[in-house]
Amino acid sequence: MQNALFVTPSGNIGCMMNLADEPMFDCGVKSFMESEQFGIGELGTPRWMMEILGGYPREQTEPPLYDDSVWPAGSESAEVVQYGEVVNHGPFVCAVEETGVTCWDSESGRGAWLERDEVVFF
């Protein structure tokens, strides 16, 4: 399976992991769309999508892949990962807690801590 998609029980944080030729490891924090925590991008919308591998926030004007609206009716929804659980997809790992989500690439060690009001890249 190329893609792994999940959301937290609150729905505030969702992640997309893709193992294709150009790996993608992005997590969105919906609360940043309102707070504009990372400012407004070139397209005039908030930076609310976090590039885990790149270590920066970016704009995303279309719905993310973990949003049901991007798939045809009847498609399987993104998995709701419960607090205390860990998601593994290839080298990508995310640990979901009530206070936030820690995601990292087990090969490079790069990652991020994501919560309602803050993101810390490492």
PDB file of C-alpha atoms in Angstrom:
ATOM      1  CA  MET A   1       0.000   0.000   0.000  1.00  0.00           C
ATOM      2  CA  GLN A   2       1.447   3.368  -1.061  1.00  0.00           C
ATOM      3  CA  ASN A   3      -0.682   5.677   1.131  1.00  0.00           C
ATOM      4  CA  ALA A   4      -1.503   5.758   4.819  1.00  0.00           C
ATOM      5  CA  LEU A   5      -4.013   8.383   5.961  1.00  0.00           C
ATOM      6  CA  PHE A   6      -5.243   9.065   9.479  1.00  0.00           C
ATOM      7  CA  VAL A   7      -6.877  11.650  11.717  1.00  0.00           C
ATOM      8  CA  THR A   8      -6.907  12.081  15.478  1.00  0.00           C
ATOM      9  CA  PRO A   9     -10.144  11.495  17.427  1.00  0.00           C
ATOM     10  CA  SER A  10     -10.618  15.284  17.759  1.00  0.00           C
ATOM     11  CA  GLY A  11     -10.211  15.713  13.989  1.00  0.00           C
ATOM     12  CA  ASN A  12      -7.796  18.626  14.497  1.00  0.00           C
ATOM     13  CA  ILE A  13      -4.695  16.791  13.235  1.00  0.00           C
ATOM     14  CA  GLY A  14      -4.502  14.521  10.216  1.00  0.00           C
ATOM     15  CA  CYS A  15      -1.532  13.002   8.399  1.00  0.00           C
ATOM     16  CA  MET A  16      -0.743  11.689   4.916  1.00  0.00           C
ATOM     17  CA  MET A  17       2.155   9.295   4.336  1.00  0.00           C
ATOM     18  CA  ASN A  18       3.080   8.157   0.843  1.00  0.00           C
ATOM     19  CA  LEU A  19       5.964   5.843  -0.086  1.00  0.00           C
ATOM     20  CA  ALA A  20       5.967   6.656  -3.830  1.00  0.00           C
ATOM     21  CA  ASP A  21       9.074   7.740  -5.781  1.00  0.00           C
ATOM     22  CA  GLU A  22       8.918  11.106  -4.026  1.00  0.00           C
ATOM     23  CA  PRO A  23       7.866  10.231  -0.468  1.00  0.00           C
ATOM     24  CA  MET A  24       5.294  12.522   1.134  1.00  0.00           C
ATOM     25  CA  PHE A  25       4.878  12.907   4.877  1.00  0.00           C
ATOM     26  CA  ASP A  26       2.549  15.827   5.667  1.00  0.00           C
ATOM     27  CA  CYS A  27       0.323  16.602   8.638  1.00  0.00           C
ATOM     28  CA  GLY A  28      -2.366  19.265   8.804  1.00  0.00           C
ATOM     29  CA  VAL A  29      -3.392  21.143  11.946  1.00  0.00           C
ATOM     30  CA  LYS A  30      -6.896  22.565  11.360  1.00  0.00           C
ATOM     31  CA  SER A  31      -6.692  25.014  14.279  1.00  0.00           C
ATOM     32  CA  PHE A  32      -3.898  26.857  12.407  1.00  0.00           C
ATOM     33  CA  MET A  33      -6.384  27.751   9.656  1.00  0.00           C
ATOM     34  CA  GLU A  34      -8.174  29.996  12.159  1.00  0.00           C
ATOM     35  CA  SER A  35      -5.246  31.133  14.322  1.00  0.00           C
ATOM     36  CA  GLU A  36      -2.948  31.789  11.333  1.00  0.00           C
ATOM     37  CA  GLN A  37      -0.109  30.676  13.647  1.00  0.00           C
ATOM     38  CA  PHE A  38       2.345  30.485  10.719  1.00  0.00           C
ATOM     39  CA  GLY A  39       1.006  33.453   8.785  1.00  0.00           C
ATOM     40  CA  ILE A  40      -0.502  33.736   5.335  1.00  0.00           C
ATOM     41  CA  GLY A  41       1.198  32.284   2.259  1.00  0.00           C
ATOM     42  CA  GLU A  42       1.587  33.529  -1.297  1.00  0.00           C
ATOM     43  CA  LEU A  43      -1.875  32.259  -2.265  1.00  0.00           C
ATOM     44  CA  GLY A  44      -3.524  34.310   0.482  1.00  0.00           C
ATOM     45  CA  THR A  45      -4.440  31.384   2.735  1.00  0.00           C
ATOM     46  CA  PRO A  46      -3.047  30.271   6.113  1.00  0.00           C
ATOM     47  CA  ARG A  47      -0.024  27.992   6.343  1.00  0.00           C
ATOM     48  CA  TRP A  48      -1.540  25.027   8.177  1.00  0.00           C
ATOM     49  CA  MET A  49      -0.007  21.962   6.494  1.00  0.00           C
ATOM     50  CA  MET A  50       3.321  20.791   7.946  1.00  0.00           C
ATOM     51  CA  GLU A  51       5.988  19.228   5.709  1.00  0.00           C
ATOM     52  CA  ILE A  52       7.463  16.722   8.169  1.00  0.00           C
ATOM     53  CA  LEU A  53      10.436  15.771   5.953  1.00  0.00           C
ATOM     54  CA  GLY A  54      11.141  19.363   4.894  1.00  0.00           C
ATOM     55  CA  GLY A  55      10.629  20.908   8.324  1.00  0.00           C
ATOM     56  CA  TYR A  56       8.362  23.812   7.366  1.00  0.00           C
ATOM     57  CA  PRO A  57       4.704  24.898   7.256  1.00  0.00           C
ATOM     58  CA  ARG A  58       2.971  25.520   3.923  1.00  0.00           C
ATOM     59  CA  GLU A  59      -0.334  26.532   2.434  1.00  0.00           C
ATOM     60  CA  GLN A  60      -2.778  23.998   1.101  1.00  0.00           C
ATOM     61  CA  THR A  61      -5.856  25.365  -0.603  1.00  0.00           C
ATOM     62  CA  GLU A  62      -7.448  22.035  -1.561  1.00  0.00           C
ATOM     63  CA  PRO A  63      -8.664  19.504   1.024  1.00  0.00           C
ATOM     64  CA  PRO A  64      -5.956  17.085   2.222  1.00  0.00           C
ATOM     65  CA  LEU A  65      -6.041  13.408   1.244  1.00  0.00           C
ATOM     66  CA  TYR A  66      -7.272  12.411   4.716  1.00  0.00           C
ATOM     67  CA  ASP A  67     -10.444  14.491   4.181  1.00  0.00           C
ATOM     68  CA  ASP A  68     -13.397  12.384   3.007  1.00  0.00           C
ATOM     69  CA  SER A  69     -14.457  15.083   0.523  1.00  0.00           C
ATOM     70  CA  VAL A  70     -11.589  14.262  -1.876  1.00  0.00           C
ATOM     71  CA  TRP A  71     -12.689  10.652  -2.434  1.00  0.00           C
ATOM     72  CA  PRO A  72     -15.713   9.284  -4.333  1.00  0.00           C
ATOM     73  CA  ALA A  73     -18.810   8.510  -2.277  1.00  0.00           C
ATOM     74  CA  GLY A  74     -18.543   5.096  -0.669  1.00  0.00           C
ATOM     75  CA  SER A  75     -14.737   5.175  -0.438  1.00  0.00           C
ATOM     76  CA  GLU A  76     -13.086   4.120   2.779  1.00  0.00           C
ATOM     77  CA  SER A  77     -12.502   7.004   5.207  1.00  0.00           C
ATOM     78  CA  ALA A  78      -9.144   7.851   6.736  1.00  0.00           C
ATOM     79  CA  GLU A  79      -8.500   5.810   9.857  1.00  0.00           C
ATOM     80  CA  VAL A  80      -9.261   7.497  13.183  1.00  0.00           C
ATOM     81  CA  VAL A  81      -6.239   6.632  15.315  1.00  0.00           C
ATOM     82  CA  GLN A  82      -7.013   6.541  19.026  1.00  0.00           C
ATOM     83  CA  TYR A  83      -4.925   8.300  21.656  1.00  0.00           C
ATOM     84  CA  GLY A  84      -2.037   6.127  22.818  1.00  0.00           C
ATOM     85  CA  GLU A  85      -1.692   4.370  19.453  1.00  0.00           C
ATOM     86  CA  VAL A  86       1.239   4.434  17.017  1.00  0.00           C
ATOM     87  CA  VAL A  87       1.019   4.405  13.209  1.00  0.00           C
ATOM     88  CA  ASN A  88       3.874   2.883  11.175  1.00  0.00           C
ATOM     89  CA  HIS A  89       4.076   3.193   7.384  1.00  0.00           C
ATOM     90  CA  GLY A  90       7.447   2.249   5.911  1.00  0.00           C
ATOM     91  CA  PRO A  91      10.040   4.427   7.679  1.00  0.00           C
ATOM     92  CA  PHE A  92       7.362   6.916   8.822  1.00  0.00           C
ATOM     93  CA  VAL A  93       6.036   6.774  12.384  1.00  0.00           C
ATOM     94  CA  CYS A  94       3.398   8.825  14.254  1.00  0.00           C
ATOM     95  CA  ALA A  95       2.539   8.504  17.946  1.00  0.00           C
ATOM     96  CA  VAL A  96      -0.903   9.917  18.778  1.00  0.00           C
ATOM     97  CA  GLU A  97      -1.501  11.336  22.273  1.00  0.00           C
ATOM     98  CA  GLU A  98      -4.281  13.499  23.728  1.00  0.00           C
ATOM     99  CA  THR A  99      -1.834  16.420  23.924  1.00  0.00           C
ATOM    100  CA  GLY A 100      -0.618  16.108  20.324  1.00  0.00           C
ATOM    101  CA  VAL A 101       1.067  13.965  17.700  1.00  0.00           C
ATOM    102  CA  THR A 102       4.767  13.205  17.255  1.00  0.00           C
ATOM    103  CA  CYS A 103       5.748  12.135  13.739  1.00  0.00           C
ATOM    104  CA  TRP A 104       9.191  11.231  12.448  1.00  0.00           C
ATOM    105  CA  ASP A 105      11.142   9.491   9.711  1.00  0.00           C
ATOM    106  CA  SER A 106      12.928   6.565  11.385  1.00  0.00           C
ATOM    107  CA  GLU A 107      15.687   6.665   8.742  1.00  0.00           C
ATOM    108  CA  SER A 108      16.671  10.345   8.979  1.00  0.00           C
ATOM    109  CA  GLY A 109      15.370  11.122  12.473  1.00  0.00           C
ATOM    110  CA  ARG A 110      13.605  14.241  11.138  1.00  0.00           C
ATOM    111  CA  GLY A 111      10.176  14.911  12.491  1.00  0.00           C
ATOM    112  CA  ALA A 112       7.784  17.195  14.321  1.00  0.00           C
ATOM    113  CA  TRP A 113       5.680  17.506  17.461  1.00  0.00           C
ATOM    114  CA  LEU A 114       2.237  18.837  16.492  1.00  0.00           C
ATOM    115  CA  GLU A 115      -0.381  20.200  18.864  1.00  0.00           C
ATOM    116  CA  ARG A 116      -3.348  22.569  18.735  1.00  0.00           C
ATOM    117  CA  ASP A 117      -1.253  25.721  19.295  1.00  0.00           C
ATOM    118  CA  GLU A 118       2.290  24.797  18.288  1.00  0.00           C
ATOM    119  CA  VAL A 119       4.565  22.746  16.045  1.00  0.00           C
ATOM    120  CA  VAL A 120       8.182  21.956  16.871  1.00  0.00           C
ATOM    121  CA  PHE A 121      10.341  20.496  14.099  1.00  0.00           C
ATOM    122  CA  PHE A 122      13.352  18.345  14.968  1.00  0.00           C
TER     123      PHE A 122
END
